Amino acid sequence: MSKPLTIFIWLVMALAMLVIITIPVSLQVHLVMAVLFLLFMAVIKLLRLDGNWRLLLLTFGTVIVLRYAFWRTTSTIPPIDQWADFIPGLILYLAEMYCILMLFLSLFVVVRPIPPRPSVRLRPDDPVPFVDVFIPTYNEDYDLLAGTLAAAKGMDYPVDRFKVWLLDDGATEAKRNSSDPDAAVEAQERYDQLRQLCDELGCHYLTRARNEHAKAGNLNNGLAHSSGEFVAVFDADHAPARDFLQETVPYFAGDHRLFLVQTPHFFLNPDPVERNLRTFEVMPSENEMFYGIIQRGLDRWNAAFFCGSAALLRREALEVTNGFAGRSITEDCETALELHSRGWNSIYVDRPLVAGLQPATFSSFIGQRSRWAQGMMQIMLFSFPLFKPGLRLAQRLAYLSSTMFWLFPLPRIIFLFAPLFYLFFDLQIFTASGGEFAAYTLTYFFANLVMQNSLFGRWRWPWISELYEYIQSVHLLGAILSVLRNPSKPTFNVTAKDESVDTSRLSELARPFYLIFLLLVITVGMTVFKIFNEPYQAEITMVVGGWNLFNLILAGCALGVVSERREVRASRRVAVERRCEVQGADGTWSKGTIVNVSSGGLALRLPAGPLGLARGAPTAIRFTPLSDTGGNEMSVVVRSTGSEGKGAMLGCRFTPQRGQDYRLIADLLYANSATWAQRQKSRQVNIGILRGTARFLGQALYQTGRGLGYLLRFGSKRSGAHD
């Protein structure tokens, strides 16, 4: 098809869409049309039709959404001369238009995501480029770093063609020479311990004079001291699988303008929402929507961006921008934006090839998200994607979607408090009748719900996005506003890693959530009062009260999120099936099977019984490693024993004493990436809108009760601590 004909067809379609959106019809006709469109969408979704049918579903939904936006713009905003109604009404309207804009930007990004790329591995006759592996660290502990270094050193790649670098900003010269003697001693001890660890593992230790430009400066210092053609970057808590380089290096041979191969971040532990709501084993993790479909959608437009870890980059491209960008505190996305604007390409490989740790506590989670939000706001202010020279139109829209997303706390807080303007102050901020609300707002609401579930349902269950946005918005709003006031103010804060929650407690950030919940409960009472005392406004009062009730359900579920459950183990056990031998109490070796493993220990199945081993007994195991670790035996301590048929189960704790022990632990836990892919796939199931809604309502009811129970148990302790 010729280009002029294509343009003509698009213009005709756009004109037809404009007519459908703006044509004046009666309320009844619009309602009938919208309901028919919703029925068509439901049939397409229930029959799981794909391809052009999927596009048809999105087209029907788009018509409903745009007709709502047109009606909202032309018929519902209060008169400007009634400023008490007009100002909050305009703010609510702008919040809704932001959501509609983000909906269409996300539709553009993910309407045709690139299918998962087939595995491309190095062949025996392929050239093998040299790779420098960077692991930047600031304050992470010894055991965590040892596991990541050992996993990186164990990657399946010629040993003379890659170097592993520990880039340590926790023991800089400035810190070792600090005027505070305790800080100086601590930094020197860290320096000595990590240098020795790197020597044992065959890695290279590098620090610098002082911590300048945070993580970007640390990575750039690594670039200055290395010379490999490619650079792999792993966060200190992101351990690579054995096949990471095998699965990423080959892509660069086919495109000499390729600067980035990004892979997803897979996590061994739940985030605070998953841990406190106990959804980690059954529900897709929050980040899986981004890595499961959004990055593949960005990849379609050559806009998949660097995510700070689990990536391989071309040094030649980084030299164009004088290394990693450091103007914002999200150096990863900023670096990708700069290189995309200079004509370099990126790809996304949708296979989990690293295993990392998420923030375990709610306060650490909010700290991490605050940094992301502030960094994206800085990028939007310093390098607004829509006007960034060098980007193609599709890339501009893709980056606009990625950065503007982080404005979500503004509309989320507006939607939270908007009902109060009517219920308490009788302000008419949304001028519509109950019938108009049903015909336009409800049909828009359901169309949006069906489109979102059709696009993202496998990776994000109904109402989970709303919950995550709400719990972040309460604390992120201030962080975002501080960037808008002073774009250069935010500083890079390292996310706490390898945490554990030793006792059940209320989060230190819990107070605002209880206050908001109390306010919304009072608002429910106000709703009932207005219905009985102002029956002539009962219709609109019930609509607004229903809106407030939805907010109350979200707020109640959030109480469970900030009620921290006790969980000592920082990472969950990963199921494996590895043959081994175990040393019995009499010194003889017997066959067994390693059935699961975590960073702290493992479980063994022993057909011959417990071998005389009791709790607390030291013993040893040996197995055949997948990579060359220099040995196959390590010491463990028995933590628990149990029977299984005629055999026994032993729970053992690792007792690593040398680099060799960490190599073996890494081989068990990180070597096989197929285990992570299988674990992800088992959770990625679209349970549908009705089932998802019922599940969320049940969860919200339970978590509301649990959150209030925690307040009664631990609230007085927190008050005493504050006093």
Tab-separated table of N, CA, C and O in Angstrom, residues 103-140:
chain	number	residue	atom	x	y	z
A	103	LEU	N	-3.984	6.725	29.663
A	103	LEU	CA	-4.589	5.524	29.088
A	103	LEU	C	-4.207	5.394	27.619
A	103	LEU	O	-3.771	4.321	27.172
A	104	PHE	N	-4.327	6.481	26.865
A	104	PHE	CA	-4.038	6.399	25.434
A	104	PHE	C	-2.539	6.292	25.149
A	104	PHE	O	-2.135	5.640	24.192
A	105	LEU	N	-1.716	6.897	25.998
A	105	LEU	CA	-0.273	6.704	25.836
A	105	LEU	C	0.098	5.243	26.084
A	105	LEU	O	0.916	4.666	25.361
A	106	SER	N	-0.515	4.639	27.099
A	106	SER	CA	-0.225	3.229	27.368
A	106	SER	C	-0.763	2.333	26.264
A	106	SER	O	-0.128	1.326	25.906
A	107	LEU	N	-1.925	2.683	25.699
A	107	LEU	CA	-2.443	1.923	24.564
A	107	LEU	C	-1.473	1.994	23.389
A	107	LEU	O	-1.204	0.983	22.722
A	108	PHE	N	-0.940	3.185	23.138
A	108	PHE	CA	0.032	3.333	22.054
A	108	PHE	C	1.262	2.462	22.305
A	108	PHE	O	1.765	1.794	21.396
A	109	VAL	N	1.727	2.443	23.546
A	109	VAL	CA	2.944	1.702	23.868
A	109	VAL	C	2.740	0.195	23.716
A	109	VAL	O	3.587	-0.503	23.141
A	110	VAL	N	1.620	-0.336	24.219
A	110	VAL	CA	1.488	-1.791	24.331
A	110	VAL	C	0.510	-2.407	23.342
A	110	VAL	O	0.222	-3.601	23.435
A	111	VAL	N	-0.002	-1.630	22.380
A	111	VAL	CA	-0.997	-2.198	21.475
A	111	VAL	C	-0.415	-3.354	20.654
A	111	VAL	O	-1.117	-4.313	20.325
A	112	ARG	N	0.873	-3.280	20.319
A	112	ARG	CA	1.513	-4.368	19.570
A	112	ARG	C	2.886	-4.663	20.166
A	112	ARG	O	3.918	-4.398	19.545
A	113	PRO	N	2.938	-5.217	21.362
A	113	PRO	CA	4.248	-5.491	21.968
A	113	PRO	C	5.018	-6.542	21.179
A	113	PRO	O	4.426	-7.442	20.574
A	114	ILE	N	6.323	-6.408	21.165
A	114	ILE	CA	7.153	-7.409	20.489
A	114	ILE	C	7.044	-8.733	21.243
A	114	ILE	O	7.177	-8.764	22.468
A	115	PRO	N	6.768	-9.835	20.548
A	115	PRO	CA	6.715	-11.136	21.231
A	115	PRO	C	8.056	-11.444	21.892
A	115	PRO	O	9.099	-10.925	21.473
A	116	PRO	N	8.054	-12.248	22.949
A	116	PRO	CA	9.324	-12.616	23.582
A	116	PRO	C	10.325	-13.139	22.552
A	116	PRO	O	9.998	-13.992	21.727
A	117	ARG	N	11.528	-12.602	22.593
A	117	ARG	CA	12.535	-12.968	21.601
A	117	ARG	C	13.015	-14.400	21.836
A	117	ARG	O	13.186	-14.831	22.985
A	118	PRO	N	13.257	-15.139	20.760
A	118	PRO	CA	13.815	-16.491	20.930
A	118	PRO	C	15.226	-16.420	21.496
A	118	PRO	O	15.937	-15.428	21.316
A	119	SER	N	15.605	-17.464	22.186
A	119	SER	CA	16.942	-17.510	22.773
A	119	SER	C	18.006	-17.497	21.677
A	119	SER	O	17.936	-18.256	20.705
A	120	VAL	N	18.967	-16.609	21.808
A	120	VAL	CA	20.094	-16.520	20.869
A	120	VAL	C	21.364	-16.645	21.683
A	120	VAL	O	21.706	-15.759	22.466
A	121	ARG	N	22.086	-17.737	21.514
A	121	ARG	CA	23.281	-17.992	22.311
A	121	ARG	C	24.525	-17.955	21.441
A	121	ARG	O	24.465	-18.125	20.224
A	122	LEU	N	25.653	-17.730	22.090
A	122	LEU	CA	26.925	-17.729	21.375
A	122	LEU	C	27.212	-19.107	20.809
A	122	LEU	O	27.060	-20.130	21.492
A	123	ARG	N	27.638	-19.142	19.528
A	123	ARG	CA	28.052	-20.397	18.910
A	123	ARG	C	29.557	-20.565	19.082
A	123	ARG	O	30.290	-19.579	19.291
A	124	PRO	N	30.054	-21.790	18.966
A	124	PRO	CA	31.493	-22.017	19.192
A	124	PRO	C	32.395	-21.174	18.299
A	124	PRO	O	33.504	-20.810	18.702
A	125	ASP	N	31.951	-20.867	17.063
A	125	ASP	CA	32.808	-20.124	16.140
A	125	ASP	C	32.550	-18.616	16.174
A	125	ASP	O	33.141	-17.864	15.400
A	126	ASP	N	31.665	-18.132	17.060
A	126	ASP	CA	31.393	-16.698	17.155
A	126	ASP	C	32.542	-15.987	17.864
A	126	ASP	O	33.170	-16.551	18.776
A	127	PRO	N	32.823	-14.736	17.458
A	127	PRO	CA	33.810	-13.950	18.217
A	127	PRO	C	33.296	-13.695	19.626
A	127	PRO	O	32.096	-13.538	19.852
A	128	VAL	N	34.197	-13.683	20.563
A	128	VAL	CA	33.828	-13.507	21.971
A	128	VAL	C	34.370	-12.169	22.461
A	128	VAL	O	35.555	-12.060	22.789
A	129	PRO	N	33.530	-11.130	22.508
A	129	PRO	CA	34.009	-9.815	22.954
A	129	PRO	C	34.303	-9.808	24.444
A	129	PRO	O	33.765	-10.605	25.211
A	130	PHE	N	35.154	-8.873	24.855
A	130	PHE	CA	35.508	-8.765	26.277
A	130	PHE	C	34.424	-7.960	27.001
A	130	PHE	O	33.964	-6.930	26.513
A	131	VAL	N	34.046	-8.440	28.178
A	131	VAL	CA	32.981	-7.810	28.965
A	131	VAL	C	33.506	-7.460	30.352
A	131	VAL	O	34.117	-8.298	31.027
A	132	ASP	N	33.276	-6.206	30.762
A	132	ASP	CA	33.514	-5.807	32.151
A	132	ASP	C	32.185	-5.863	32.894
A	132	ASP	O	31.186	-5.287	32.446
A	133	VAL	N	32.177	-6.558	34.006
A	133	VAL	CA	30.965	-6.719	34.804
A	133	VAL	C	31.064	-5.806	36.020
A	133	VAL	O	31.941	-5.986	36.871
A	134	PHE	N	30.170	-4.815	36.099
A	134	PHE	CA	30.183	-3.838	37.184
A	134	PHE	C	29.120	-4.176	38.217
A	134	PHE	O	27.938	-4.347	37.888
A	135	ILE	N	29.541	-4.231	39.487
A	135	ILE	CA	28.615	-4.406	40.608
A	135	ILE	C	28.840	-3.234	41.560
A	135	ILE	O	29.732	-3.270	42.414
A	136	PRO	N	28.071	-2.145	41.391
A	136	PRO	CA	28.247	-0.987	42.279
A	136	PRO	C	27.650	-1.255	43.656
A	136	PRO	O	26.596	-1.881	43.782
A	137	THR	N	28.315	-0.777	44.694
A	137	THR	CA	27.841	-0.988	46.053
A	137	THR	C	28.105	0.259	46.882
A	137	THR	O	29.031	1.027	46.599
A	138	TYR	N	27.286	0.424	47.894
A	138	TYR	CA	27.476	1.568	48.794
A	138	TYR	C	27.525	1.114	50.255
A	138	TYR	O	28.506	1.318	50.937
A	139	ASN	N	26.471	0.473	50.723
A	139	ASN	CA	26.445	0.050	52.127
A	139	ASN	C	25.946	-1.381	52.297
A	139	ASN	O	25.571	-1.774	53.395
A	140	GLU	N	25.915	-2.160	51.223
A	140	GLU	CA	25.414	-3.536	51.305
A	140	GLU	C	26.382	-4.406	52.113
A	140	GLU	O	27.601	-4.173	52.113
